[in-house]
Amino acid sequence: MNKSELKTEIEQLVQDFLDGDVQAFNRLVMLHQTKIYNLALNYVKSQEEAKDLAQDIFVTVYRSLPKLREKEKFTSWLYQIAINHCRNRYKKLRRRGYFNNISLDDEESFLQIPGDEGPEISLQRKNTINLVRSTIDSMSEAEKEIILLRDVQELAYEEISTILDIPLGTVKSKLNRARTSLKDRLKKFYQDL
């Protein structure tokens, strides 16, 4: 299914839900749950916490969907809700000291890349992933967010513009600055970047 067909399907599912078809909402969840869960996981670093957060996001979406005026913007609207929930949960957990107990070596954390290589390459890959994770985590919230949306979630620039409510040119310039910042931070560890 191409992007245009998916967008049309999403619009139809939103309309079906608004017309009283609860199963249409279940299909909307199925289409978006992996990306929303992964976004949550990138913020809270725990599978259980990410599952709870994703569920909270979809409960809010379910309750708020009748207020959505432009059904063609459902996905961007969903991400706006998700980002707000993620920011709030992250701040709440950080205030409680939750992240002081999370290890970046945790297998359930984000950016896992499967592979069938030997132990030496596997260890090198794991160390690289952990370094990238901790470097992204150390970035400002705005830098981290734009990298997660574009490079991890693989959203289009236009979607990011809508989600963050900033002009398209600003998305591109912020992303460029965030990538440069990430590269500069990683250069301390890898001279060939």
mmCIF file with all atom_site columns, C-alpha atoms in Angstrom:
data_model
loop_
_atom_site.group_PDB
_atom_site.id
_atom_site.type_symbol
_atom_site.label_atom_id
_atom_site.label_alt_id
_atom_site.label_comp_id
_atom_site.label_asym_id
_atom_site.label_entity_id
_atom_site.label_seq_id
_atom_site.pdbx_PDB_ins_code
_atom_site.Cartn_x
_atom_site.Cartn_y
_atom_site.Cartn_z
_atom_site.occupancy
_atom_site.B_iso_or_equiv
_atom_site.pdbx_formal_charge
_atom_site.auth_seq_id
_atom_site.auth_comp_id
_atom_site.auth_asym_id
_atom_site.auth_atom_id
_atom_site.pdbx_PDB_model_num
ATOM 1   C CA . MET A 1 1   ? 0.000   0.000   0.000  1.00 0.00 ? 1   MET A CA 1
ATOM 2   C CA . ASN A 1 2   ? 1.491   3.355   -1.013 1.00 0.00 ? 2   ASN A CA 1
ATOM 3   C CA . LYS A 1 3   ? 1.344   6.504   1.117  1.00 0.00 ? 3   LYS A CA 1
ATOM 4   C CA . SER A 1 4   ? -1.598  7.966   -0.777 1.00 0.00 ? 4   SER A CA 1
ATOM 5   C CA . GLU A 1 5   ? -3.673  4.799   -0.348 1.00 0.00 ? 5   GLU A CA 1
ATOM 6   C CA . LEU A 1 6   ? -2.746  4.640   3.340  1.00 0.00 ? 6   LEU A CA 1
ATOM 7   C CA . LYS A 1 7   ? -3.731  8.273   3.851  1.00 0.00 ? 7   LYS A CA 1
ATOM 8   C CA . THR A 1 8   ? -7.080  7.623   2.139  1.00 0.00 ? 8   THR A CA 1
ATOM 9   C CA . GLU A 1 9   ? -7.627  4.529   4.308  1.00 0.00 ? 9   GLU A CA 1
ATOM 10  C CA . ILE A 1 10  ? -6.838  6.490   7.472  1.00 0.00 ? 10  ILE A CA 1
ATOM 11  C CA . GLU A 1 11  ? -9.272  9.250   6.499  1.00 0.00 ? 11  GLU A CA 1
ATOM 12  C CA . GLN A 1 12  ? -11.973 6.656   5.838  1.00 0.00 ? 12  GLN A CA 1
ATOM 13  C CA . LEU A 1 13  ? -11.300 4.905   9.150  1.00 0.00 ? 13  LEU A CA 1
ATOM 14  C CA . VAL A 1 14  ? -11.566 8.218   11.005 1.00 0.00 ? 14  VAL A CA 1
ATOM 15  C CA . GLN A 1 15  ? -14.882 8.922   9.291  1.00 0.00 ? 15  GLN A CA 1
ATOM 16  C CA . ASP A 1 16  ? -16.116 5.388   10.012 1.00 0.00 ? 16  ASP A CA 1
ATOM 17  C CA . PHE A 1 17  ? -15.239 5.810   13.685 1.00 0.00 ? 17  PHE A CA 1
ATOM 18  C CA . LEU A 1 18  ? -17.001 9.166   13.814 1.00 0.00 ? 18  LEU A CA 1
ATOM 19  C CA . ASP A 1 19  ? -20.024 7.431   12.256 1.00 0.00 ? 19  ASP A CA 1
ATOM 20  C CA . GLY A 1 20  ? -20.060 4.923   15.138 1.00 0.00 ? 20  GLY A CA 1
ATOM 21  C CA . ASP A 1 21  ? -17.824 2.053   13.944 1.00 0.00 ? 21  ASP A CA 1
ATOM 22  C CA . VAL A 1 22  ? -15.624 1.248   16.971 1.00 0.00 ? 22  VAL A CA 1
ATOM 23  C CA . GLN A 1 23  ? -13.696 -1.360  14.954 1.00 0.00 ? 23  GLN A CA 1
ATOM 24  C CA . ALA A 1 24  ? -12.430 1.464   12.737 1.00 0.00 ? 24  ALA A CA 1
ATOM 25  C CA . PHE A 1 25  ? -10.577 2.870   15.747 1.00 0.00 ? 25  PHE A CA 1
ATOM 26  C CA . ASN A 1 26  ? -9.012  -0.537  16.412 1.00 0.00 ? 26  ASN A CA 1
ATOM 27  C CA . ARG A 1 27  ? -7.685  -0.501  12.842 1.00 0.00 ? 27  ARG A CA 1
ATOM 28  C CA . LEU A 1 28  ? -6.304  3.015   13.341 1.00 0.00 ? 28  LEU A CA 1
ATOM 29  C CA . VAL A 1 29  ? -4.481  1.770   16.432 1.00 0.00 ? 29  VAL A CA 1
ATOM 30  C CA . MET A 1 30  ? -3.095  -1.213  14.511 1.00 0.00 ? 30  MET A CA 1
ATOM 31  C CA . LEU A 1 31  ? -1.768  1.094   11.789 1.00 0.00 ? 31  LEU A CA 1
ATOM 32  C CA . HIS A 1 32  ? 0.000   3.408   14.247 1.00 0.00 ? 32  HIS A CA 1
ATOM 33  C CA . GLN A 1 33  ? 0.779   1.422   17.398 1.00 0.00 ? 33  GLN A CA 1
ATOM 34  C CA . THR A 1 34  ? 4.328   0.367   16.524 1.00 0.00 ? 34  THR A CA 1
ATOM 35  C CA . LYS A 1 35  ? 5.503   3.884   15.689 1.00 0.00 ? 35  LYS A CA 1
ATOM 36  C CA . ILE A 1 36  ? 3.788   5.409   18.718 1.00 0.00 ? 36  ILE A CA 1
ATOM 37  C CA . TYR A 1 37  ? 5.204   2.696   20.998 1.00 0.00 ? 37  TYR A CA 1
ATOM 38  C CA . ASN A 1 38  ? 8.705   3.253   19.580 1.00 0.00 ? 38  ASN A CA 1
ATOM 39  C CA . LEU A 1 39  ? 8.381   6.988   20.069 1.00 0.00 ? 39  LEU A CA 1
ATOM 40  C CA . ALA A 1 40  ? 7.340   6.416   23.682 1.00 0.00 ? 40  ALA A CA 1
ATOM 41  C CA . LEU A 1 41  ? 10.200  3.957   24.195 1.00 0.00 ? 41  LEU A CA 1
ATOM 42  C CA . ASN A 1 42  ? 12.680  6.557   22.964 1.00 0.00 ? 42  ASN A CA 1
ATOM 43  C CA . TYR A 1 43  ? 11.475  8.888   25.698 1.00 0.00 ? 43  TYR A CA 1
ATOM 44  C CA . VAL A 1 44  ? 10.981  6.565   28.670 1.00 0.00 ? 44  VAL A CA 1
ATOM 45  C CA . LYS A 1 45  ? 13.550  3.810   27.927 1.00 0.00 ? 45  LYS A CA 1
ATOM 46  C CA . SER A 1 46  ? 11.446  1.004   29.428 1.00 0.00 ? 46  SER A CA 1
ATOM 47  C CA . GLN A 1 47  ? 9.163   -1.401  27.576 1.00 0.00 ? 47  GLN A CA 1
ATOM 48  C CA . GLU A 1 48  ? 6.561   -1.471  30.347 1.00 0.00 ? 48  GLU A CA 1
ATOM 49  C CA . GLU A 1 49  ? 6.560   2.293   30.748 1.00 0.00 ? 49  GLU A CA 1
ATOM 50  C CA . ALA A 1 50  ? 6.371   2.713   26.952 1.00 0.00 ? 50  ALA A CA 1
ATOM 51  C CA . LYS A 1 51  ? 3.404   0.318   26.726 1.00 0.00 ? 51  LYS A CA 1
ATOM 52  C CA . ASP A 1 52  ? 1.561   2.275   29.415 1.00 0.00 ? 52  ASP A CA 1
ATOM 53  C CA . LEU A 1 53  ? 2.401   5.558   27.741 1.00 0.00 ? 53  LEU A CA 1
ATOM 54  C CA . ALA A 1 54  ? 1.256   4.338   24.304 1.00 0.00 ? 54  ALA A CA 1
ATOM 55  C CA . GLN A 1 55  ? -1.987  3.104   25.827 1.00 0.00 ? 55  GLN A CA 1
ATOM 56  C CA . ASP A 1 56  ? -2.548  6.492   27.492 1.00 0.00 ? 56  ASP A CA 1
ATOM 57  C CA . ILE A 1 57  ? -1.928  8.194   24.156 1.00 0.00 ? 57  ILE A CA 1
ATOM 58  C CA . PHE A 1 58  ? -4.504  6.056   22.367 1.00 0.00 ? 58  PHE A CA 1
ATOM 59  C CA . VAL A 1 59  ? -7.054  6.560   25.156 1.00 0.00 ? 59  VAL A CA 1
ATOM 60  C CA . THR A 1 60  ? -6.652  10.318  24.740 1.00 0.00 ? 60  THR A CA 1
ATOM 61  C CA . VAL A 1 61  ? -6.979  9.958   20.961 1.00 0.00 ? 61  VAL A CA 1
ATOM 62  C CA . TYR A 1 62  ? -10.127 7.865   21.362 1.00 0.00 ? 62  TYR A CA 1
ATOM 63  C CA . ARG A 1 63  ? -11.724 10.454  23.626 1.00 0.00 ? 63  ARG A CA 1
ATOM 64  C CA . SER A 1 64  ? -10.605 13.435  21.551 1.00 0.00 ? 64  SER A CA 1
ATOM 65  C CA . LEU A 1 65  ? -11.204 12.113  18.035 1.00 0.00 ? 65  LEU A CA 1
ATOM 66  C CA . PRO A 1 66  ? -14.736 13.524  17.771 1.00 0.00 ? 66  PRO A CA 1
ATOM 67  C CA . LYS A 1 67  ? -13.177 17.003  18.181 1.00 0.00 ? 67  LYS A CA 1
ATOM 68  C CA . LEU A 1 68  ? -10.790 16.522  15.215 1.00 0.00 ? 68  LEU A CA 1
ATOM 69  C CA . ARG A 1 69  ? -11.896 18.970  12.532 1.00 0.00 ? 69  ARG A CA 1
ATOM 70  C CA . GLU A 1 70  ? -9.628  17.863  9.680  1.00 0.00 ? 70  GLU A CA 1
ATOM 71  C CA . LYS A 1 71  ? -9.623  14.084  9.373  1.00 0.00 ? 71  LYS A CA 1
ATOM 72  C CA . GLU A 1 72  ? -6.957  14.242  6.657  1.00 0.00 ? 72  GLU A CA 1
ATOM 73  C CA . LYS A 1 73  ? -4.543  15.454  9.356  1.00 0.00 ? 73  LYS A CA 1
ATOM 74  C CA . PHE A 1 74  ? -5.175  12.526  11.715 1.00 0.00 ? 74  PHE A CA 1
ATOM 75  C CA . THR A 1 75  ? -1.595  11.217  11.730 1.00 0.00 ? 75  THR A CA 1
ATOM 76  C CA . SER A 1 76  ? -0.057  14.617  12.463 1.00 0.00 ? 76  SER A CA 1
ATOM 77  C CA . TRP A 1 77  ? -2.687  15.219  15.142 1.00 0.00 ? 77  TRP A CA 1
ATOM 78  C CA . LEU A 1 78  ? -1.935  11.802  16.667 1.00 0.00 ? 78  LEU A CA 1
ATOM 79  C CA . TYR A 1 79  ? 1.784   12.636  16.803 1.00 0.00 ? 79  TYR A CA 1
ATOM 80  C CA . GLN A 1 80  ? 1.056   16.006  18.427 1.00 0.00 ? 80  GLN A CA 1
ATOM 81  C CA . ILE A 1 81  ? -0.822  14.202  21.188 1.00 0.00 ? 81  ILE A CA 1
ATOM 82  C CA . ALA A 1 82  ? 1.904   11.555  21.440 1.00 0.00 ? 82  ALA A CA 1
ATOM 83  C CA . ILE A 1 83  ? 4.719   14.117  21.678 1.00 0.00 ? 83  ILE A CA 1
ATOM 84  C CA . ASN A 1 84  ? 2.871   16.025  24.396 1.00 0.00 ? 84  ASN A CA 1
ATOM 85  C CA . HIS A 1 85  ? 2.226   12.850  26.389 1.00 0.00 ? 85  HIS A CA 1
ATOM 86  C CA . CYS A 1 86  ? 5.855   11.745  25.945 1.00 0.00 ? 86  CYS A CA 1
ATOM 87  C CA . ARG A 1 87  ? 7.207   15.112  27.061 1.00 0.00 ? 87  ARG A CA 1
ATOM 88  C CA . ASN A 1 88  ? 4.967   15.149  30.124 1.00 0.00 ? 88  ASN A CA 1
ATOM 89  C CA . ARG A 1 89  ? 5.765   11.564  31.126 1.00 0.00 ? 89  ARG A CA 1
ATOM 90  C CA . TYR A 1 90  ? 9.475   12.125  30.598 1.00 0.00 ? 90  TYR A CA 1
ATOM 91  C CA . LYS A 1 91  ? 9.424   15.229  32.833 1.00 0.00 ? 91  LYS A CA 1
ATOM 92  C CA . LYS A 1 92  ? 7.407   13.409  35.490 1.00 0.00 ? 92  LYS A CA 1
ATOM 93  C CA . LEU A 1 93  ? 9.758   10.403  35.497 1.00 0.00 ? 93  LEU A CA 1
ATOM 94  C CA . ARG A 1 94  ? 12.856  12.604  35.499 1.00 0.00 ? 94  ARG A CA 1
ATOM 95  C CA . ARG A 1 95  ? 11.572  14.529  38.549 1.00 0.00 ? 95  ARG A CA 1
ATOM 96  C CA . ARG A 1 96  ? 11.153  11.204  40.358 1.00 0.00 ? 96  ARG A CA 1
ATOM 97  C CA . GLY A 1 97  ? 14.738  10.197  39.526 1.00 0.00 ? 97  GLY A CA 1
ATOM 98  C CA . TYR A 1 98  ? 13.516  7.323   37.352 1.00 0.00 ? 98  TYR A CA 1
ATOM 99  C CA . PHE A 1 99  ? 16.268  7.678   34.760 1.00 0.00 ? 99  PHE A CA 1
ATOM 100 C CA . ASN A 1 100 ? 19.016  7.483   37.359 1.00 0.00 ? 100 ASN A CA 1
ATOM 101 C CA . ASN A 1 101 ? 18.280  3.760   37.593 1.00 0.00 ? 101 ASN A CA 1
ATOM 102 C CA . ILE A 1 102 ? 18.076  3.004   33.851 1.00 0.00 ? 102 ILE A CA 1
ATOM 103 C CA . SER A 1 103 ? 21.116  1.514   32.181 1.00 0.00 ? 103 SER A CA 1
ATOM 104 C CA . LEU A 1 104 ? 21.760  2.333   28.548 1.00 0.00 ? 104 LEU A CA 1
ATOM 105 C CA . ASP A 1 105 ? 23.076  -1.206  28.199 1.00 0.00 ? 105 ASP A CA 1
ATOM 106 C CA . ASP A 1 106 ? 19.547  -2.486  28.739 1.00 0.00 ? 106 ASP A CA 1
ATOM 107 C CA . GLU A 1 107 ? 18.582  -4.796  25.895 1.00 0.00 ? 107 GLU A CA 1
ATOM 108 C CA . GLU A 1 108 ? 15.049  -3.434  25.762 1.00 0.00 ? 108 GLU A CA 1
ATOM 109 C CA . SER A 1 109 ? 16.165  0.125   25.043 1.00 0.00 ? 109 SER A CA 1
ATOM 110 C CA . PHE A 1 110 ? 15.810  1.731   21.655 1.00 0.00 ? 110 PHE A CA 1
ATOM 111 C CA . LEU A 1 111 ? 18.046  1.526   18.577 1.00 0.00 ? 111 LEU A CA 1
ATOM 112 C CA . GLN A 1 112 ? 18.534  -2.220  18.634 1.00 0.00 ? 112 GLN A CA 1
ATOM 113 C CA . ILE A 1 113 ? 20.019  -3.602  15.421 1.00 0.00 ? 113 ILE A CA 1
ATOM 114 C CA . PRO A 1 114 ? 19.791  -7.370  15.035 1.00 0.00 ? 114 PRO A CA 1
ATOM 115 C CA . GLY A 1 115 ? 22.677  -9.211  13.498 1.00 0.00 ? 115 GLY A CA 1
ATOM 116 C CA . ASP A 1 116 ? 24.220  -12.636 13.009 1.00 0.00 ? 116 ASP A CA 1
ATOM 117 C CA . GLU A 1 117 ? 27.821  -11.510 13.375 1.00 0.00 ? 117 GLU A CA 1
ATOM 118 C CA . GLY A 1 118 ? 30.454  -12.860 15.690 1.00 0.00 ? 118 GLY A CA 1
ATOM 119 C CA . PRO A 1 119 ? 30.862  -11.791 19.314 1.00 0.00 ? 119 PRO A CA 1
ATOM 120 C CA . GLU A 1 120 ? 33.530  -9.155  18.612 1.00 0.00 ? 120 GLU A CA 1
ATOM 121 C CA . ILE A 1 121 ? 31.464  -7.354  15.966 1.00 0.00 ? 121 ILE A CA 1
ATOM 122 C CA . SER A 1 122 ? 28.352  -7.783  18.086 1.00 0.00 ? 122 SER A CA 1
ATOM 123 C CA . LEU A 1 123 ? 30.076  -6.136  21.053 1.00 0.00 ? 123 LEU A CA 1
ATOM 124 C CA . GLN A 1 124 ? 31.409  -3.328  18.859 1.00 0.00 ? 124 GLN A CA 1
ATOM 125 C CA . ARG A 1 125 ? 27.912  -2.729  17.425 1.00 0.00 ? 125 ARG A CA 1
ATOM 126 C CA . LYS A 1 126 ? 26.373  -2.752  20.917 1.00 0.00 ? 126 LYS A CA 1
ATOM 127 C CA . ASN A 1 127 ? 28.956  -0.238  22.147 1.00 0.00 ? 127 ASN A CA 1
ATOM 128 C CA . THR A 1 128 ? 28.252  2.009   19.143 1.00 0.00 ? 128 THR A CA 1
ATOM 129 C CA . ILE A 1 129 ? 24.489  1.821   19.728 1.00 0.00 ? 129 ILE A CA 1
ATOM 130 C CA . ASN A 1 130 ? 24.948  2.670   23.408 1.00 0.00 ? 130 ASN A CA 1
ATOM 131 C CA . LEU A 1 131 ? 27.175  5.611   22.506 1.00 0.00 ? 131 LEU A CA 1
ATOM 132 C CA . VAL A 1 132 ? 24.632  6.961   20.005 1.00 0.00 ? 132 VAL A CA 1
ATOM 133 C CA . ARG A 1 133 ? 21.816  6.460   22.552 1.00 0.00 ? 133 ARG A CA 1
ATOM 134 C CA . SER A 1 134 ? 23.587  8.310   25.308 1.00 0.00 ? 134 SER A CA 1
ATOM 135 C CA . THR A 1 135 ? 24.654  11.068  22.914 1.00 0.00 ? 135 THR A CA 1
ATOM 136 C CA . ILE A 1 136 ? 21.084  11.600  21.683 1.00 0.00 ? 136 ILE A CA 1
ATOM 137 C CA . ASP A 1 137 ? 19.857  11.552  25.291 1.00 0.00 ? 137 ASP A CA 1
ATOM 138 C CA . SER A 1 138 ? 22.352  14.272  26.212 1.00 0.00 ? 138 SER A CA 1
ATOM 139 C CA . MET A 1 139 ? 21.073  16.629  23.511 1.00 0.00 ? 139 MET A CA 1
ATOM 140 C CA . SER A 1 140 ? 18.552  19.385  24.151 1.00 0.00 ? 140 SER A CA 1
ATOM 141 C CA . GLU A 1 141 ? 14.900  18.353  24.072 1.00 0.00 ? 141 GLU A CA 1
ATOM 142 C CA . ALA A 1 142 ? 14.317  20.178  20.769 1.00 0.00 ? 142 ALA A CA 1
ATOM 143 C CA . GLU A 1 143 ? 17.332  18.539  19.087 1.00 0.00 ? 143 GLU A CA 1
ATOM 144 C CA . LYS A 1 144 ? 16.481  15.100  20.403 1.00 0.00 ? 144 LYS A CA 1
ATOM 145 C CA . GLU A 1 145 ? 12.853  15.416  19.370 1.00 0.00 ? 145 GLU A CA 1
ATOM 146 C CA . ILE A 1 146 ? 13.551  16.412  15.786 1.00 0.00 ? 146 ILE A CA 1
ATOM 147 C CA . ILE A 1 147 ? 16.112  13.612  15.350 1.00 0.00 ? 147 ILE A CA 1
ATOM 148 C CA . LEU A 1 148 ? 13.665  11.069  16.785 1.00 0.00 ? 148 LEU A CA 1
ATOM 149 C CA . LEU A 1 149 ? 10.835  12.224  14.524 1.00 0.00 ? 149 LEU A CA 1
ATOM 150 C CA . ARG A 1 150 ? 12.880  12.319  11.317 1.00 0.00 ? 150 ARG A CA 1
ATOM 151 C CA . ASP A 1 151 ? 15.672  9.781   11.705 1.00 0.00 ? 151 ASP A CA 1
ATOM 152 C CA . VAL A 1 152 ? 14.093  7.211   14.041 1.00 0.00 ? 152 VAL A CA 1
ATOM 153 C CA . GLN A 1 153 ? 10.369  7.581   13.268 1.00 0.00 ? 153 GLN A CA 1
ATOM 154 C CA . GLU A 1 154 ? 11.139  8.433   9.608  1.00 0.00 ? 154 GLU A CA 1
ATOM 155 C CA . LEU A 1 155 ? 8.385   11.031  9.360  1.00 0.00 ? 155 LEU A CA 1
ATOM 156 C CA . ALA A 1 156 ? 8.258   13.404  6.396  1.00 0.00 ? 156 ALA A CA 1
ATOM 157 C CA . TYR A 1 157 ? 9.411   16.977  6.868  1.00 0.00 ? 157 TYR A CA 1
ATOM 158 C CA . GLU A 1 158 ? 5.860   18.205  6.235  1.00 0.00 ? 158 GLU A CA 1
ATOM 159 C CA . GLU A 1 159 ? 4.487   15.954  8.990  1.00 0.00 ? 159 GLU A CA 1
ATOM 160 C CA . ILE A 1 160 ? 7.134   17.169  11.427 1.00 0.00 ? 160 ILE A CA 1
ATOM 161 C CA . SER A 1 161 ? 6.264   20.758  10.517 1.00 0.00 ? 161 SER A CA 1
ATOM 162 C CA . THR A 1 162 ? 2.621   20.097  11.375 1.00 0.00 ? 162 THR A CA 1
ATOM 163 C CA . ILE A 1 163 ? 3.373   18.113  14.537 1.00 0.00 ? 163 ILE A CA 1
ATOM 164 C CA . LEU A 1 164 ? 5.756   20.692  15.981 1.00 0.00 ? 164 LEU A CA 1
ATOM 165 C CA . ASP A 1 165 ? 3.792   23.621  14.535 1.00 0.00 ? 165 ASP A CA 1
ATOM 166 C CA . ILE A 1 166 ? 6.840   25.205  12.920 1.00 0.00 ? 166 ILE A CA 1
ATOM 167 C CA . PRO A 1 167 ? 7.505   26.191  9.277  1.00 0.00 ? 167 PRO A CA 1
ATOM 168 C CA . LEU A 1 168 ? 8.962   23.598  6.907  1.00 0.00 ? 168 LEU A CA 1
ATOM 169 C CA . GLY A 1 169 ? 12.180  25.583  6.473  1.00 0.00 ? 169 GLY A CA 1
ATOM 170 C CA . THR A 1 170 ? 12.600  25.693  10.241 1.00 0.00 ? 170 THR A CA 1
ATOM 171 C CA . VAL A 1 171 ? 12.224  21.906  10.422 1.00 0.00 ? 171 VAL A CA 1
ATOM 172 C CA . LYS A 1 172 ? 14.991  21.471  7.878  1.00 0.00 ? 172 LYS A CA 1
ATOM 173 C CA . SER A 1 173 ? 17.330  23.958  9.535  1.00 0.00 ? 173 SER A CA 1
ATOM 174 C CA . LYS A 1 174 ? 16.684  22.573  13.044 1.00 0.00 ? 174 LYS A CA 1
ATOM 175 C CA . LEU A 1 175 ? 17.253  19.035  11.785 1.00 0.00 ? 175 LEU A CA 1
ATOM 176 C CA . ASN A 1 176 ? 20.475  20.078  10.090 1.00 0.00 ? 176 ASN A CA 1
ATOM 177 C CA . ARG A 1 177 ? 21.704  21.753  13.289 1.00 0.00 ? 177 ARG A CA 1
ATOM 178 C CA . ALA A 1 178 ? 20.673  18.747  15.407 1.00 0.00 ? 178 ALA A CA 1
ATOM 179 C CA . ARG A 1 179 ? 22.455  16.316  13.081 1.00 0.00 ? 179 ARG A CA 1
ATOM 180 C CA . THR A 1 180 ? 25.559  18.524  13.097 1.00 0.00 ? 180 THR A CA 1
ATOM 181 C CA . SER A 1 181 ? 25.434  18.664  16.885 1.00 0.00 ? 181 SER A CA 1
ATOM 182 C CA . LEU A 1 182 ? 25.085  14.879  17.092 1.00 0.00 ? 182 LEU A CA 1
ATOM 183 C CA . LYS A 1 183 ? 27.980  14.405  14.674 1.00 0.00 ? 183 LYS A CA 1
ATOM 184 C CA . ASP A 1 184 ? 30.167  16.865  16.597 1.00 0.00 ? 184 ASP A CA 1
ATOM 185 C CA . ARG A 1 185 ? 29.416  15.086  19.875 1.00 0.00 ? 185 ARG A CA 1
ATOM 186 C CA . LEU A 1 186 ? 30.212  11.708  18.348 1.00 0.00 ? 186 LEU A CA 1
ATOM 187 C CA . LYS A 1 187 ? 33.488  12.989  16.844 1.00 0.00 ? 187 LYS A CA 1
ATOM 188 C CA . LYS A 1 188 ? 34.952  12.887  20.328 1.00 0.00 ? 188 LYS A CA 1
ATOM 189 C CA . PHE A 1 189 ? 34.736  9.103   20.086 1.00 0.00 ? 189 PHE A CA 1
ATOM 190 C CA . TYR A 1 190 ? 35.150  8.510   16.331 1.00 0.00 ? 190 TYR A CA 1
ATOM 191 C CA . GLN A 1 191 ? 37.722  10.641  14.527 1.00 0.00 ? 191 GLN A CA 1
ATOM 192 C CA . ASP A 1 192 ? 36.646  9.464   11.027 1.00 0.00 ? 192 ASP A CA 1
ATOM 193 C CA . LEU A 1 193 ? 33.190  11.144  11.164 1.00 0.00 ? 193 LEU A CA 1
#
